[in-house]
XYZ file of C-alpha atoms in Angstrom:
626
model
C 0.000 0.000 0.000
C 2.870 2.341 0.859
C 4.546 1.705 -2.487
C 1.326 2.256 -4.446
C 0.614 5.433 -2.519
C 4.148 6.657 -3.258
C 3.775 5.968 -6.983
C 0.463 7.829 -7.146
C 1.852 10.761 -5.172
C 4.942 10.976 -7.397
C 2.716 11.188 -10.489
C 0.498 13.833 -8.886
C 3.464 15.928 -7.790
C 5.217 15.540 -11.162
C 2.265 16.706 -13.226
C 1.064 19.237 -10.642
C 4.455 20.949 -10.355
C 4.682 21.328 -14.119
C 1.157 22.741 -14.274
C 2.038 25.232 -11.542
C 5.203 26.141 -13.460
C 3.067 26.830 -16.537
C 0.740 29.017 -14.498
C 3.541 30.996 -12.833
C 5.910 30.941 -15.860
C 8.688 29.576 -13.643
C 11.130 26.877 -14.797
C 9.407 23.565 -14.077
C 12.583 21.930 -12.750
C 12.681 24.335 -9.804
C 9.185 23.392 -8.695
C 9.773 19.677 -9.361
C 12.905 19.633 -7.206
C 11.147 21.592 -4.479
C 8.126 19.278 -4.539
C 10.270 16.148 -4.330
C 12.472 17.575 -1.594
C 9.487 18.615 0.528
C 7.638 15.343 -0.022
C 10.709 13.221 0.700
C 13.343 14.280 3.236
C 11.493 17.264 4.739
C 8.001 15.959 5.511
C 8.491 12.253 4.841
C 5.272 11.928 2.841
C 7.173 9.778 0.349
C 9.131 7.109 2.185
C 12.752 7.358 0.943
C 13.232 3.622 1.527
C 10.660 2.951 -1.200
C 12.955 4.792 -3.614
C 16.092 2.827 -2.734
C 15.247 -0.376 -4.599
C 17.170 -1.892 -7.480
C 14.518 -0.677 -9.892
C 15.401 3.013 -9.477
C 18.556 3.345 -11.555
C 17.442 1.174 -14.496
C 14.193 3.146 -14.596
C 16.038 6.469 -14.443
C 18.514 5.452 -17.151
C 15.889 4.171 -19.578
C 13.709 7.235 -18.947
C 16.587 9.568 -19.791
C 17.225 7.540 -22.936
C 13.592 8.068 -23.986
C 13.835 11.796 -23.232
C 16.968 12.116 -25.375
C 15.282 10.134 -28.161
C 12.499 12.715 -28.153
C 15.155 15.422 -28.249
C 16.770 13.786 -31.266
C 13.437 13.925 -33.087
C 13.717 17.734 -32.941
C 17.122 17.891 -34.636
C 17.347 18.603 -38.359
C 20.540 17.912 -40.292
C 19.858 21.001 -42.402
C 20.526 23.059 -39.267
C 23.754 21.156 -38.680
C 24.896 21.759 -42.240
C 24.244 25.466 -41.830
C 25.742 25.899 -38.360
C 27.855 22.770 -37.968
C 31.045 24.664 -37.080
C 29.941 26.276 -33.806
C 27.858 23.227 -32.832
C 30.794 20.855 -33.273
C 33.100 23.235 -31.414
C 30.705 23.549 -28.481
C 30.367 19.788 -27.981
C 34.123 19.179 -28.330
C 36.250 22.207 -27.453
C 33.497 23.628 -25.263
C 33.097 20.352 -23.379
C 36.851 20.100 -22.784
C 37.124 23.700 -21.530
C 34.055 23.306 -19.301
C 35.420 20.072 -17.879
C 38.882 21.458 -17.099
C 37.735 24.815 -15.714
C 34.783 23.257 -13.890
C 37.043 20.669 -12.271
C 39.415 23.412 -11.169
C 36.559 25.439 -9.694
C 35.264 22.423 -7.765
C 38.762 21.669 -6.445
C 39.417 25.250 -5.314
C 35.972 26.158 -3.988
C 34.540 22.883 -2.670
C 37.793 21.423 -1.404
C 37.191 18.072 -3.076
C 40.149 15.836 -3.868
C 41.584 15.794 -7.358
C 39.754 12.625 -8.414
C 36.335 13.720 -7.201
C 36.872 17.227 -8.594
C 37.636 15.850 -12.058
C 34.577 13.590 -11.853
C 32.296 16.403 -10.669
C 33.596 18.657 -13.444
C 32.707 15.961 -15.982
C 29.188 15.619 -14.564
C 28.645 19.380 -14.723
C 29.566 19.461 -18.431
C 26.052 18.404 -19.387
C 23.337 21.011 -19.783
C 19.634 20.310 -19.619
C 17.685 19.965 -22.889
C 14.536 19.568 -20.803
C 15.215 23.124 -19.599
C 16.816 24.569 -22.731
C 14.073 23.455 -25.134
C 11.165 25.050 -23.206
C 13.209 28.242 -22.843
C 13.893 28.340 -26.589
C 10.210 27.752 -27.329
C 9.311 30.617 -25.028
C 11.987 33.033 -26.259
C 12.049 32.094 -29.963
C 15.428 33.718 -30.566
C 16.091 35.293 -33.922
C 18.072 33.570 -36.638
C 20.502 30.734 -36.181
C 21.379 30.979 -32.504
C 18.262 29.006 -31.553
C 19.338 26.068 -33.722
C 22.857 26.139 -32.252
C 21.510 26.189 -28.684
C 19.085 23.353 -29.466
C 21.749 21.110 -30.996
C 24.192 21.763 -28.175
C 21.592 21.209 -25.471
C 20.521 17.824 -26.836
C 23.806 16.350 -28.069
C 25.955 17.436 -25.140
C 24.006 15.192 -22.748
C 25.160 11.838 -24.149
C 28.645 13.260 -24.719
C 28.886 14.498 -21.133
C 27.374 11.310 -19.718
C 29.934 9.178 -21.564
C 32.753 11.437 -20.402
C 31.548 11.112 -16.808
C 31.346 7.323 -17.025
C 34.838 7.045 -18.487
C 36.245 9.291 -15.755
C 34.518 7.174 -13.099
C 35.852 3.962 -14.609
C 39.372 5.393 -14.605
C 38.995 6.356 -10.939
C 37.770 2.867 -10.068
C 40.578 1.339 -12.107
C 43.257 3.433 -10.395
C 41.807 2.517 -6.996
C 41.692 -1.189 -7.761
C 44.115 -2.824 -5.284
C 44.928 -5.438 -7.898
C 45.506 -2.833 -10.612
C 48.899 -1.776 -11.971
C 50.749 1.296 -10.630
C 52.890 4.053 -12.071
C 53.301 4.511 -15.793
C 51.704 1.197 -16.644
C 48.587 2.138 -14.680
C 48.307 5.481 -16.493
C 48.760 3.752 -19.841
C 46.167 1.170 -18.900
C 43.707 3.932 -18.006
C 44.352 5.750 -21.290
C 43.763 2.608 -23.307
C 40.619 1.918 -21.320
C 39.244 5.364 -22.136
C 40.053 4.997 -25.845
C 38.434 1.577 -25.927
C 35.315 2.901 -24.186
C 34.926 5.785 -26.632
C 35.355 3.478 -29.626
C 32.875 0.930 -28.340
C 30.310 3.613 -27.459
C 30.488 5.254 -30.886
C 30.326 1.956 -32.746
C 27.447 0.620 -30.672
C 25.498 3.859 -30.959
C 25.784 4.107 -34.737
C 25.097 0.431 -35.453
C 22.356 -0.247 -32.912
C 20.675 3.164 -33.203
C 20.741 3.030 -37.004
C 19.384 -0.522 -37.056
C 16.521 0.305 -34.689
C 15.564 3.407 -36.694
C 15.688 1.375 -39.926
C 13.333 -1.241 -38.482
C 10.823 1.448 -37.527
C 10.970 3.091 -40.958
C 10.752 -0.231 -42.822
C 7.775 -1.562 -40.844
C 5.890 1.717 -41.187
C 6.737 2.150 -44.873
C 5.679 -1.414 -45.721
C 2.650 -1.107 -43.427
C 3.632 -4.248 -41.563
C 2.085 -2.895 -38.364
C -1.186 -0.991 -37.934
C -1.178 2.690 -37.041
C -2.154 2.147 -33.415
C 1.003 0.068 -32.884
C 3.449 2.636 -34.305
C 4.055 4.338 -30.980
C 4.272 1.130 -28.902
C 6.659 -0.376 -31.464
C 8.830 2.750 -31.412
C 8.944 2.872 -27.616
C 9.834 -0.824 -27.474
C 12.681 -0.421 -29.947
C 13.989 2.646 -28.114
C 14.229 0.599 -24.917
C 15.729 -2.401 -26.731
C 18.316 -0.215 -28.467
C 19.183 1.472 -25.168
C 19.658 -1.831 -23.349
C 21.622 -3.329 -26.237
C 24.043 -0.406 -26.350
C 24.419 -0.458 -22.559
C 25.411 -4.118 -22.797
C 28.279 -3.113 -25.097
C 29.444 0.010 -23.238
C 28.036 1.680 -20.129
C 26.158 4.939 -20.915
C 26.339 4.284 -24.669
C 22.557 3.946 -24.536
C 22.042 7.702 -24.289
C 23.992 8.402 -27.476
C 22.245 5.490 -29.182
C 18.728 6.763 -28.514
C 19.741 10.317 -29.468
C 21.127 9.172 -32.830
C 18.058 6.992 -33.320
C 15.833 10.057 -32.928
C 17.993 12.103 -35.314
C 17.853 9.327 -37.926
C 14.050 9.123 -37.748
C 13.621 12.899 -37.872
C 15.716 13.276 -41.035
C 14.400 10.418 -43.198
C 11.824 11.131 -45.881
C 10.074 7.777 -46.209
C 7.471 7.937 -43.435
C 6.028 10.786 -41.340
C 6.933 10.775 -37.664
C 4.509 13.435 -36.414
C 2.478 11.002 -34.334
C 5.603 9.503 -32.828
C 6.916 12.968 -31.956
C 3.638 13.972 -30.315
C 3.505 10.748 -28.287
C 7.106 11.103 -27.125
C 6.560 14.743 -26.135
C 3.653 13.708 -23.915
C 5.659 10.842 -22.462
C 8.602 13.155 -21.850
C 6.483 15.479 -19.710
C 5.415 12.568 -17.512
C 8.898 11.033 -17.272
C 10.535 14.364 -16.510
C 8.172 14.997 -13.624
C 8.610 11.509 -12.201
C 12.414 11.560 -12.497
C 12.950 14.838 -10.687
C 10.487 13.921 -7.941
C 12.112 10.507 -7.441
C 15.697 11.790 -7.398
C 15.037 14.788 -5.150
C 12.882 12.752 -2.745
C 15.829 10.377 -2.223
C 18.056 13.121 -0.829
C 19.183 12.967 2.779
C 18.902 16.157 4.817
C 22.182 15.345 6.563
C 23.993 15.475 3.215
C 23.324 19.196 2.920
C 25.928 19.915 5.573
C 28.393 19.726 2.676
C 26.871 22.696 0.838
C 27.037 26.357 1.754
C 28.713 29.548 0.621
C 31.356 27.562 -1.238
C 28.718 25.954 -3.433
C 27.158 29.333 -4.186
C 30.591 30.572 -5.250
C 30.936 27.481 -7.445
C 27.630 28.296 -9.148
C 28.828 31.863 -9.700
C 32.103 30.632 -11.189
C 30.311 28.239 -13.550
C 27.932 30.971 -14.738
C 30.255 33.977 -14.890
C 33.603 32.427 -15.790
C 33.465 28.850 -17.042
C 30.522 29.073 -19.435
C 31.488 32.389 -21.088
C 35.068 31.234 -21.643
C 33.915 27.901 -23.062
C 31.539 29.616 -25.506
C 33.823 32.442 -26.615
C 36.827 30.149 -27.155
C 34.662 27.596 -28.991
C 33.282 30.272 -31.318
C 36.637 31.714 -32.386
C 36.696 31.689 -36.182
C 32.951 31.048 -36.536
C 30.404 33.379 -38.067
C 28.394 33.834 -34.865
C 28.104 37.499 -33.854
C 29.066 38.730 -30.403
C 25.376 39.001 -29.528
C 24.769 35.367 -30.451
C 27.843 34.272 -28.529
C 26.709 36.278 -25.518
C 23.287 34.605 -25.702
C 24.887 31.154 -25.733
C 27.211 32.173 -22.899
C 24.145 32.860 -20.753
C 22.371 29.575 -21.450
C 23.729 26.480 -19.707
C 21.237 25.195 -17.137
C 22.008 21.752 -15.741
C 19.208 19.207 -15.785
C 18.048 15.653 -15.308
C 21.140 13.916 -16.724
C 23.449 15.628 -14.224
C 21.081 14.728 -11.385
C 20.772 11.101 -12.444
C 24.491 10.576 -13.117
C 25.471 12.131 -9.775
C 22.990 9.927 -7.896
C 24.276 6.822 -9.641
C 27.954 7.656 -9.176
C 27.508 8.395 -5.470
C 26.542 4.765 -5.003
C 29.543 3.504 -7.000
C 31.962 5.700 -5.027
C 30.827 4.590 -1.573
C 33.450 1.855 -1.429
C 36.471 4.069 -2.141
C 35.467 7.672 -1.339
C 32.548 7.400 1.118
C 32.632 10.943 2.531
C 33.211 12.530 -0.849
C 30.396 10.463 -2.344
C 27.993 11.869 0.253
C 28.921 15.410 -0.787
C 28.640 14.829 -4.552
C 24.844 14.630 -4.865
C 23.832 17.713 -2.817
C 26.460 19.858 -4.551
C 25.289 18.795 -8.019
C 21.633 19.284 -7.072
C 22.317 22.771 -5.762
C 24.173 23.600 -8.991
C 21.115 22.401 -10.941
C 18.801 24.590 -8.880
C 21.124 27.595 -9.092
C 21.773 27.418 -12.841
C 18.136 26.742 -13.701
C 17.007 29.646 -11.517
C 19.547 32.127 -12.874
C 19.307 31.187 -16.544
C 15.598 30.384 -16.551
C 14.536 33.628 -14.901
C 16.923 35.963 -16.739
C 17.492 34.591 -20.252
C 14.301 36.176 -21.707
C 15.510 39.606 -20.596
C 19.076 38.925 -21.759
C 17.779 37.845 -25.179
C 15.668 41.000 -25.382
C 18.624 43.185 -24.343
C 20.763 41.526 -27.017
C 17.982 42.202 -29.540
C 17.677 38.495 -30.251
C 14.141 37.943 -29.001
C 10.997 39.506 -27.670
C 10.308 38.254 -24.120
C 6.547 38.531 -24.695
C 5.976 37.923 -28.396
C 2.708 39.484 -29.507
C 3.235 38.910 -33.226
C 0.834 36.971 -35.436
C 1.435 34.276 -38.045
C -1.396 34.196 -40.592
C -1.845 30.910 -42.437
C -3.523 32.159 -45.591
C -2.801 35.409 -47.406
C -6.028 36.221 -49.197
C -6.570 39.896 -49.955
C -8.825 40.533 -46.958
C -6.285 38.795 -44.715
C -3.611 41.133 -46.058
C -5.699 44.144 -45.045
C -6.111 42.886 -41.478
C -2.416 41.995 -41.300
C -1.431 45.400 -42.681
C -3.575 47.117 -40.048
C -1.854 45.170 -37.254
C 1.556 45.905 -38.752
C 0.753 49.626 -38.811
C -0.020 49.336 -35.095
C 3.456 47.953 -34.430
C 2.481 44.290 -34.260
C 4.839 41.842 -35.984
C 2.990 39.901 -38.669
C 3.981 37.101 -40.999
C 1.897 35.370 -43.684
C 2.330 32.018 -45.395
C 0.273 30.720 -48.315
C 0.680 28.128 -51.062
C -0.829 30.544 -53.613
C 2.044 32.473 -55.272
C -0.245 35.341 -56.320
C -1.385 35.915 -52.744
C 2.207 35.884 -51.540
C 3.344 38.285 -54.255
C 0.524 40.744 -53.542
C 1.245 40.635 -49.824
C 4.933 41.305 -50.395
C 4.090 44.256 -52.629
C 2.085 45.709 -49.745
C 5.189 45.541 -47.535
C 4.127 42.451 -45.605
C 6.443 39.596 -44.605
C 4.955 36.788 -46.684
C 6.374 33.423 -47.740
C 5.144 30.721 -50.070
C 4.889 27.516 -48.064
C 2.768 24.422 -47.596
C 1.560 24.622 -44.016
C 1.315 20.808 -43.773
C 4.840 20.061 -45.000
C 7.501 18.770 -42.634
C 9.938 21.464 -43.711
C 7.682 24.385 -42.795
C 8.636 23.978 -39.138
C 12.292 24.404 -40.063
C 11.895 27.213 -42.591
C 9.805 29.655 -40.579
C 11.598 32.345 -38.610
C 9.096 33.005 -35.832
C 11.025 35.721 -34.016
C 8.497 37.892 -32.226
C 5.591 35.642 -33.256
C 3.377 34.393 -30.448
C 0.011 33.576 -32.037
C -1.244 31.522 -34.956
C -4.292 32.655 -36.983
C -5.468 30.147 -39.592
C -7.552 31.962 -42.207
C -7.721 29.555 -45.138
C -11.099 28.670 -46.749
C -10.699 24.920 -46.165
C -11.802 23.551 -42.803
C -10.053 20.195 -43.138
C -6.665 21.699 -43.995
C -7.163 24.392 -41.344
C -7.720 21.773 -38.642
C -4.724 19.756 -39.808
C -2.626 22.930 -39.761
C -3.720 23.635 -36.183
C -2.589 20.159 -35.136
C 0.639 20.345 -37.146
C 1.730 23.717 -35.763
C 0.833 22.794 -32.190
C 4.462 21.622 -32.015
C 5.448 25.298 -32.028
C 2.524 27.238 -30.591
C 0.720 26.787 -27.308
C -2.821 25.468 -27.620
C -4.240 28.707 -26.233
C -2.478 30.693 -28.978
C -3.869 28.773 -31.970
C -6.928 30.292 -33.663
C -8.959 29.199 -36.659
C -11.610 30.841 -38.817
C -14.289 28.529 -40.283
C -14.473 28.499 -44.056
C -18.210 28.961 -44.549
C -20.156 28.479 -41.333
C -19.260 28.420 -37.670
C -22.368 26.393 -36.832
C -20.789 22.958 -37.217
C -17.990 24.051 -34.891
C -20.147 25.630 -32.208
C -22.604 22.704 -32.091
C -19.769 20.295 -31.275
C -19.662 18.473 -34.621
C -15.927 19.212 -34.781
C -14.233 18.428 -31.427
C -12.259 21.301 -29.918
C -9.082 19.249 -29.617
C -9.041 18.820 -33.395
C -9.079 22.520 -34.222
C -7.972 25.946 -33.076
C -10.056 28.400 -31.082
C -12.680 30.025 -33.311
C -11.713 33.531 -34.322
C -13.602 36.790 -33.848
C -16.215 35.608 -31.373
C -16.815 32.257 -33.035
C -19.807 33.511 -35.032
C -18.294 34.447 -38.403
C -16.370 32.761 -41.216
C -13.951 33.408 -44.065
C -16.863 33.616 -46.484
C -18.740 36.171 -44.382
C -15.718 38.424 -43.879
C -14.892 38.317 -47.559
C -18.505 39.207 -48.306
C -18.225 42.178 -45.927
C -15.299 43.556 -47.922
C -17.357 43.088 -51.065
C -20.071 45.300 -49.545
C -18.332 48.488 -48.441
C -16.834 47.202 -45.195
C -13.304 47.939 -44.085
C -10.976 47.572 -41.094
C -10.888 50.428 -38.588
C -8.936 51.098 -35.411
C -10.808 53.134 -32.818
C -9.797 54.347 -29.391
C -11.977 53.743 -26.349
C -12.394 56.306 -23.594
C -14.695 54.233 -21.367
C -15.678 50.566 -20.876
C -17.846 49.433 -23.763
C -20.386 46.605 -23.947
C -21.105 44.714 -27.161
C -24.529 46.359 -27.480
C -23.013 49.828 -27.210
C -20.452 48.899 -29.852
C -23.222 47.834 -32.249
C -25.155 51.005 -31.588
C -22.134 53.201 -32.157
C -20.458 51.468 -35.110
C -23.409 49.669 -36.660
C -25.140 46.324 -36.064
C -22.920 44.590 -38.613
C -19.692 45.804 -36.994
C -17.754 43.252 -34.989
C -14.422 43.507 -33.192
C -11.403 41.516 -34.302
C -8.716 42.459 -31.767
C -8.190 44.613 -28.699
C -4.895 46.460 -28.249
C -4.254 47.004 -24.536
C -0.926 48.733 -24.059
C 1.648 46.423 -25.632
C -0.693 43.434 -25.474
C -2.650 42.058 -28.414
C -5.889 40.338 -27.383
C -7.281 38.053 -30.089
C -11.054 37.875 -29.730
C -12.330 34.329 -30.019
C -15.139 32.062 -28.870
C -13.567 31.836 -25.395
C -12.009 35.293 -25.163
C -14.782 37.623 -24.013
C -12.771 40.543 -22.672
C -14.499 43.885 -23.076
C -12.762 47.070 -24.203
C -11.888 49.433 -21.376
C -10.661 53.021 -21.229
C -7.358 53.428 -23.073
C -7.847 50.371 -25.298
C -7.870 50.367 -29.059
C -10.310 48.170 -30.977
C -9.527 46.721 -34.391
C -12.952 46.162 -35.925
C -14.656 45.452 -39.204
C -17.423 47.949 -39.974
C -19.352 49.557 -42.825
C -17.565 52.635 -44.126
C -20.713 54.759 -44.282
C -21.472 54.111 -40.615
C -17.950 54.997 -39.563
C -18.242 58.400 -41.266
C -20.453 59.457 -38.368
C -17.804 58.560 -35.771
C -15.696 61.395 -34.382
C -12.538 61.822 -36.401
C -10.197 61.591 -33.414
C -11.699 58.202 -32.503
C -10.735 56.590 -35.794
C -6.991 56.068 -35.694
C -6.604 54.106 -38.903
C -8.829 52.823 -41.644
C -8.235 50.379 -44.440
C -8.432 51.577 -47.982
C -11.273 49.828 -49.800
C -10.330 47.074 -52.193
C -11.484 47.084 -55.757
C -13.405 44.142 -57.101
C -10.416 43.197 -59.216
C -8.217 42.943 -56.123
C -10.759 40.850 -54.282
C -10.983 38.440 -57.143
């Protein structure tokens, strides 16, 4: 009963902490660690003895392998070809510099011995893709720096984990009473490291490639039904992980990462459903892992942390990371702003926590006191780096002019003429807009009007790679095809939050509002949920236009109809720097100081005071509308 209660509580805390993080916009890892620490060693709600079984470390290792597989699914080789230089430097030269300087900082500030300092430095090489990826999705940095940060954050985990394991094995080898001494012992250790690296690389490429090939072949030949695609993939990820681990310890992480990269970059079968499933699984696993690992901590172990650990965190953030980035980027094309952004983005995550917990057990026999100090120091570094980077990187990116911390821009899917007019109105108000359409004439006309428009198929795999969504925070689907619009909403949910995806029905909103089309299969209905593409187009055909009016007092919908005409309806509310998209759920009313973007008949708006109308769209000719 105690074990079952613990499992249920871990799941509740894992999901609940991440929900609270979403509500408060705090890094989820901070709340997960806090929840596990309070539930475990502080209040004893979760019995730590339940988390000491032999199942813990295999579960943690396989879970991290699955998380890194999901990360690999987000990596595109086209990004590597474009920015391969800095990425390769960061996971080679950068890793070496971080390891050496980090080990020195641990030795000087924590007072660890040389062996434990070198091992701790290796553990702290890894960053946290489970922290980096959400931050990048939130910030949406401009240009190439986002791709570089994404590749580094995902690939450095298996590299750092392998480095840590090899360092540990060397320490165990040098402390083996039956081992050789002197020069022979050093040579033996060097050969052991070289052998481990070779075995890990070979196992990862062969096993990961074979597992990915099996998935592609079975899906391409339709040897398994659709409902078994995800179970088959998960099974092969676990099998590949275990197989690689049997060849070389910690080779499983690199294997599953390469497996994800291989699947993401093949063109034979779509992997959207696999990606969506793994993203959902990752959220659950991430919550469980941090709760489990933090709940296992012993309060007595925190006697080893204090001011020295805070100084270590400061050294890692202010000295080690900047030097590693700047030296790795020498000779690359990254600007100083992009290098500065990367220098301020290195939060540690689940891999560092898991590796430290595992190694503490292995070191008990030879360095018992040092092993007790390893875990709390690493956990405090995780908390410190996540807090500093997670809470400040949006402002740093904004200061470097690489991102907007609160993107209010709009991506329009569909660039019909009436859409261009609405987009142009928003752009004139200082809102970033971007349009994509498969119709070359629409795109050309939009570009001639000074709008950022691209020709693209919204359902293609490559559209997620090609779009530069800097400053874009909302998706408005305005194409006159309900089926494609719904598919686009699902497809682009990989980039946009569900609450920021909006859709305009093609001809009638009735079938949406009566529940015929489930809400989870579409975006939120635009402009109150009562109009459609056909109706808005018809309005432009009959002397309607887009107007922006200022509001000097709170205004009800009835008052708006009386003032601007019964056919007038609001599209957006501008409140300070915030853009409010009016939809079926969004029922905010204009208040004093707001601006309303509305569609109204031009003759009715002639009666409105001139100072109230801030901007009006020029009427389209019939030729333009056609």
